[in-house]
């Protein structure tokens, strides 16, 4: 009888496997899209959701970007096929597997992106990071743990990671805006109530913006939210 393949289930795999684990830092080529003037005084870094691509996510910001507003849309580093026919491709910011290194890589990526796009102009630029769905977790981690000072965080249809200690990182986190659709299947009333409790307990200021709609970016609400940083 042929040998059985090793199981990927951590409950049944050989515990000695962990002793052979190593990590190697390598270079990656990241892709991002940008709209609006490179010298704009306001910059938004918009982080897409799970399974999306940056080039399609960027379309939501076309009408808003211009001389005064630069919108930068980075694409997550991990891509995968969304269908059995291998036609549709999406990207993911991270999974729970080897999480600490995934977080480190995404922080380094976003910090490098700001250095590339803004550079020495950073003290004179108002920087907002908007995270949609899975991108909301990446946005708040970056604001709290990255080397870039973020002026505002917009959490749209997402959550703040439960492993992020808001008390410890309160000084780094800026004002938060929670954007919630009334029929968003992810940002349910229970989840939002739990998130608001965490924010109040950490004494973090926030505002809440509601719109009629589901788990997506809503054009009129997006324009209204971004105008608040003018």
Short mmCIF file of C-alpha atoms in Angstrom, two decimals:
data_model
loop_
_atom_site.label_atom_id
_atom_site.label_comp_id
_atom_site.label_asym_id
_atom_site.label_seq_id
_atom_site.Cartn_x
_atom_site.Cartn_y
_atom_site.Cartn_z
CA UNK A 1 0.00 0.00 0.00
CA UNK A 2 1.37 3.43 -0.93
CA UNK A 3 2.32 5.81 1.83
CA UNK A 4 -0.41 8.24 2.84
CA UNK A 5 0.37 11.90 2.05
CA UNK A 6 1.14 14.04 5.04
CA UNK A 7 -1.91 15.79 6.47
CA UNK A 8 -2.18 19.58 6.50
CA UNK A 9 -4.36 19.40 9.58
CA UNK A 10 -2.30 20.77 12.52
CA UNK A 11 -4.11 18.37 14.83
CA UNK A 12 -2.80 15.30 12.97
CA UNK A 13 0.49 16.44 11.43
CA UNK A 14 3.87 15.45 12.82
CA UNK A 15 4.70 17.79 15.73
CA UNK A 16 8.37 17.64 14.71
CA UNK A 17 7.53 19.51 11.50
CA UNK A 18 7.56 22.77 13.42
CA UNK A 19 11.21 22.30 14.42
CA UNK A 20 12.21 22.35 10.74
CA UNK A 21 10.45 25.60 9.93
CA UNK A 22 12.62 28.44 8.64
CA UNK A 23 11.96 31.86 7.13
CA UNK A 24 13.74 33.71 4.36
CA UNK A 25 13.06 37.33 3.47
CA UNK A 26 12.89 37.81 -0.31
CA UNK A 27 12.09 40.70 -2.63
CA UNK A 28 8.58 40.96 -4.03
CA UNK A 29 7.22 43.17 -6.77
CA UNK A 30 4.07 44.88 -5.54
CA UNK A 31 1.46 46.44 -7.80
CA UNK A 32 -0.50 49.58 -7.08
CA UNK A 33 -2.63 52.11 -8.92
CA UNK A 34 -2.79 55.86 -8.39
CA UNK A 35 -5.26 58.55 -9.39
CA UNK A 36 -4.98 62.33 -9.07
CA UNK A 37 -2.07 64.70 -8.83
CA UNK A 38 1.24 63.43 -7.40
CA UNK A 39 1.62 66.77 -5.58
CA UNK A 40 -1.85 66.79 -3.96
CA UNK A 41 -1.96 67.90 -0.33
CA UNK A 42 -4.44 65.16 0.56
CA UNK A 43 -3.67 61.48 -0.03
CA UNK A 44 -5.91 58.49 0.49
CA UNK A 45 -4.47 54.97 0.58
CA UNK A 46 -7.41 52.70 -0.23
CA UNK A 47 -7.12 49.03 0.74
CA UNK A 48 -9.38 46.60 -1.10
CA UNK A 49 -11.28 43.68 0.37
CA UNK A 50 -10.71 39.93 0.22
CA UNK A 51 -10.64 38.47 -3.28
CA UNK A 52 -10.58 41.84 -5.04
CA UNK A 53 -8.06 43.44 -7.39
CA UNK A 54 -6.71 46.94 -6.97
CA UNK A 55 -7.38 48.01 -10.55
CA UNK A 56 -11.10 47.36 -10.19
CA UNK A 57 -11.28 48.76 -6.67
CA UNK A 58 -9.64 51.97 -7.92
CA UNK A 59 -12.62 52.66 -10.20
CA UNK A 60 -14.67 53.75 -7.19
CA UNK A 61 -12.32 56.72 -6.71
CA UNK A 62 -12.03 58.01 -10.28
CA UNK A 63 -14.54 60.81 -9.89
CA UNK A 64 -13.03 61.95 -6.58
CA UNK A 65 -9.32 62.12 -7.38
CA UNK A 66 -7.89 65.30 -8.88
CA UNK A 67 -5.53 68.18 -8.25
CA UNK A 68 -6.23 68.28 -4.52
CA UNK A 69 -6.63 64.57 -3.83
CA UNK A 70 -4.33 61.67 -4.69
CA UNK A 71 -5.77 58.17 -4.27
CA UNK A 72 -3.32 55.28 -4.05
CA UNK A 73 -4.70 51.75 -4.34
CA UNK A 74 -2.18 49.03 -3.47
CA UNK A 75 -2.89 45.40 -4.25
CA UNK A 76 -2.36 42.73 -1.60
CA UNK A 77 0.64 40.50 -2.18
CA UNK A 78 -1.15 37.14 -2.21
CA UNK A 79 -3.19 36.37 -5.35
CA UNK A 80 -5.34 33.33 -6.09
CA UNK A 81 -7.92 32.09 -8.58
CA UNK A 82 -11.54 32.75 -7.69
CA UNK A 83 -13.12 30.21 -10.06
CA UNK A 84 -12.56 26.66 -11.24
CA UNK A 85 -11.85 27.88 -14.76
CA UNK A 86 -8.81 29.88 -13.60
CA UNK A 87 -10.10 33.09 -15.20
CA UNK A 88 -10.91 35.38 -12.29
CA UNK A 89 -8.10 36.44 -9.96
CA UNK A 90 -8.38 38.03 -6.54
CA UNK A 91 -5.95 39.03 -3.83
CA UNK A 92 -5.79 38.64 -0.05
CA UNK A 93 -3.94 40.70 2.52
CA UNK A 94 -3.24 37.78 4.82
CA UNK A 95 -4.44 34.57 6.41
CA UNK A 96 -3.93 33.17 9.89
CA UNK A 97 -1.09 30.95 8.60
CA UNK A 98 2.33 32.32 9.62
CA UNK A 99 0.46 35.45 10.62
CA UNK A 100 3.26 37.40 12.28
CA UNK A 101 5.37 37.38 9.12
CA UNK A 102 2.38 38.24 6.94
CA UNK A 103 1.73 41.29 9.12
CA UNK A 104 5.37 42.33 9.02
CA UNK A 105 5.45 42.07 5.23
CA UNK A 106 2.27 44.10 4.74
CA UNK A 107 3.47 46.85 7.10
CA UNK A 108 6.78 47.09 5.26
CA UNK A 109 4.99 47.19 1.93
CA UNK A 110 2.65 50.04 2.89
CA UNK A 111 5.42 52.05 4.56
CA UNK A 112 7.55 51.69 1.41
CA UNK A 113 4.59 52.74 -0.73
CA UNK A 114 4.20 56.01 1.18
CA UNK A 115 7.93 56.71 0.94
CA UNK A 116 7.75 56.14 -2.81
CA UNK A 117 4.64 58.27 -3.38
CA UNK A 118 5.05 61.06 -0.83
CA UNK A 119 8.65 61.00 0.34
CA UNK A 120 9.87 64.22 1.96
CA UNK A 121 6.46 65.88 1.48
CA UNK A 122 4.93 63.73 4.23
CA UNK A 123 4.75 66.45 6.96
CA UNK A 124 2.70 68.64 4.59
CA UNK A 125 0.32 65.92 3.39
CA UNK A 126 -2.87 64.82 5.12
CA UNK A 127 -2.90 61.02 4.90
CA UNK A 128 -6.09 58.98 5.17
CA UNK A 129 -6.14 55.20 4.98
CA UNK A 130 -9.45 53.65 3.97
CA UNK A 131 -9.86 49.92 4.45
CA UNK A 132 -12.80 48.04 2.99
CA UNK A 133 -13.80 44.65 4.45
CA UNK A 134 -10.55 42.65 4.95
CA UNK A 135 -8.65 45.82 4.11
CA UNK A 136 -10.03 47.43 7.28
CA UNK A 137 -7.95 45.09 9.43
CA UNK A 138 -4.85 45.89 7.41
CA UNK A 139 -5.57 49.62 7.62
CA UNK A 140 -5.84 49.66 11.41
CA UNK A 141 -2.80 47.43 11.88
CA UNK A 142 -0.76 49.72 9.65
CA UNK A 143 -1.89 52.85 11.50
CA UNK A 144 -1.02 51.28 14.86
CA UNK A 145 2.13 49.30 14.03
CA UNK A 146 3.67 50.80 10.90
CA UNK A 147 6.30 53.53 10.74
CA UNK A 148 4.02 55.88 8.78
CA UNK A 149 1.99 58.47 10.68
CA UNK A 150 -1.61 58.23 9.51
CA UNK A 151 -3.95 61.18 10.09
CA UNK A 152 -7.25 59.36 9.69
CA UNK A 153 -8.53 55.79 9.38
CA UNK A 154 -11.78 54.87 7.64
CA UNK A 155 -13.08 51.40 8.53
CA UNK A 156 -15.66 50.49 5.87
CA UNK A 157 -17.67 47.31 6.25
CA UNK A 158 -14.94 45.71 8.33
CA UNK A 159 -13.53 45.27 11.80
CA UNK A 160 -10.44 46.05 13.84
CA UNK A 161 -8.35 42.91 14.50
CA UNK A 162 -9.12 41.42 17.87
CA UNK A 163 -5.41 40.78 18.51
CA UNK A 164 -4.65 44.50 18.17
CA UNK A 165 -4.42 45.99 21.67
CA UNK A 166 -6.18 49.33 21.30
CA UNK A 167 -5.10 50.49 24.77
CA UNK A 168 -1.41 49.97 23.99
CA UNK A 169 -1.57 51.64 20.59
CA UNK A 170 -4.02 54.41 21.40
CA UNK A 171 -1.39 57.13 20.94
CA UNK A 172 -0.64 55.97 17.39
CA UNK A 173 -4.22 55.54 16.24
CA UNK A 174 -5.87 58.65 14.78
CA UNK A 175 -9.55 59.50 14.65
CA UNK A 176 -11.60 56.64 13.24
CA UNK A 177 -14.59 56.73 10.91
CA UNK A 178 -16.81 53.64 10.82
CA UNK A 179 -18.86 53.33 7.64
CA UNK A 180 -21.71 50.84 7.81
CA UNK A 181 -24.36 49.80 5.32
CA UNK A 182 -27.77 48.99 6.76
CA UNK A 183 -27.80 45.62 4.95
CA UNK A 184 -24.11 44.73 5.16
CA UNK A 185 -23.91 40.99 5.83
CA UNK A 186 -20.46 41.34 7.42
CA UNK A 187 -20.80 44.51 9.49
CA UNK A 188 -23.78 43.20 11.41
CA UNK A 189 -25.31 45.15 14.32
CA UNK A 190 -23.75 42.74 16.83
CA UNK A 191 -20.27 43.13 15.34
CA UNK A 192 -20.53 46.90 15.18
CA UNK A 193 -21.80 47.07 18.77
CA UNK A 194 -18.83 44.96 19.92
CA UNK A 195 -16.43 47.18 17.96
CA UNK A 196 -17.89 50.35 19.44
CA UNK A 197 -17.54 48.86 22.92
CA UNK A 198 -13.84 48.22 22.28
CA UNK A 199 -13.32 51.76 21.02
CA UNK A 200 -15.08 53.31 24.01
CA UNK A 201 -13.15 51.16 26.48
CA UNK A 202 -9.89 52.26 24.85
CA UNK A 203 -11.08 55.91 24.86
CA UNK A 204 -10.55 56.15 21.10
CA UNK A 205 -12.61 58.86 19.37
CA UNK A 206 -14.67 57.77 16.40
CA UNK A 207 -17.62 58.76 14.28
CA UNK A 208 -20.14 56.50 12.57
CA UNK A 209 -21.49 57.03 9.07
CA UNK A 210 -24.45 54.99 7.87
CA UNK A 211 -25.76 54.44 4.35
CA UNK A 212 -28.50 52.42 2.69
CA UNK A 213 -26.85 49.43 1.08
CA UNK A 214 -24.88 46.26 1.52
CA UNK A 215 -21.26 45.12 1.61
CA UNK A 216 -19.83 47.48 -1.00
CA UNK A 217 -18.53 51.00 -1.48
CA UNK A 218 -21.39 53.46 -1.89
CA UNK A 219 -20.50 56.36 -4.18
CA UNK A 220 -22.32 59.23 -2.48
CA UNK A 221 -21.21 58.11 0.97
CA UNK A 222 -17.62 57.68 -0.21
CA UNK A 223 -17.56 61.25 -1.52
CA UNK A 224 -19.05 62.55 1.72
CA UNK A 225 -16.56 60.66 3.88
CA UNK A 226 -13.52 61.78 1.90
CA UNK A 227 -14.64 65.41 1.84
CA UNK A 228 -14.44 65.44 5.64
CA UNK A 229 -10.64 65.46 5.44
CA UNK A 230 -10.56 68.64 3.35
#
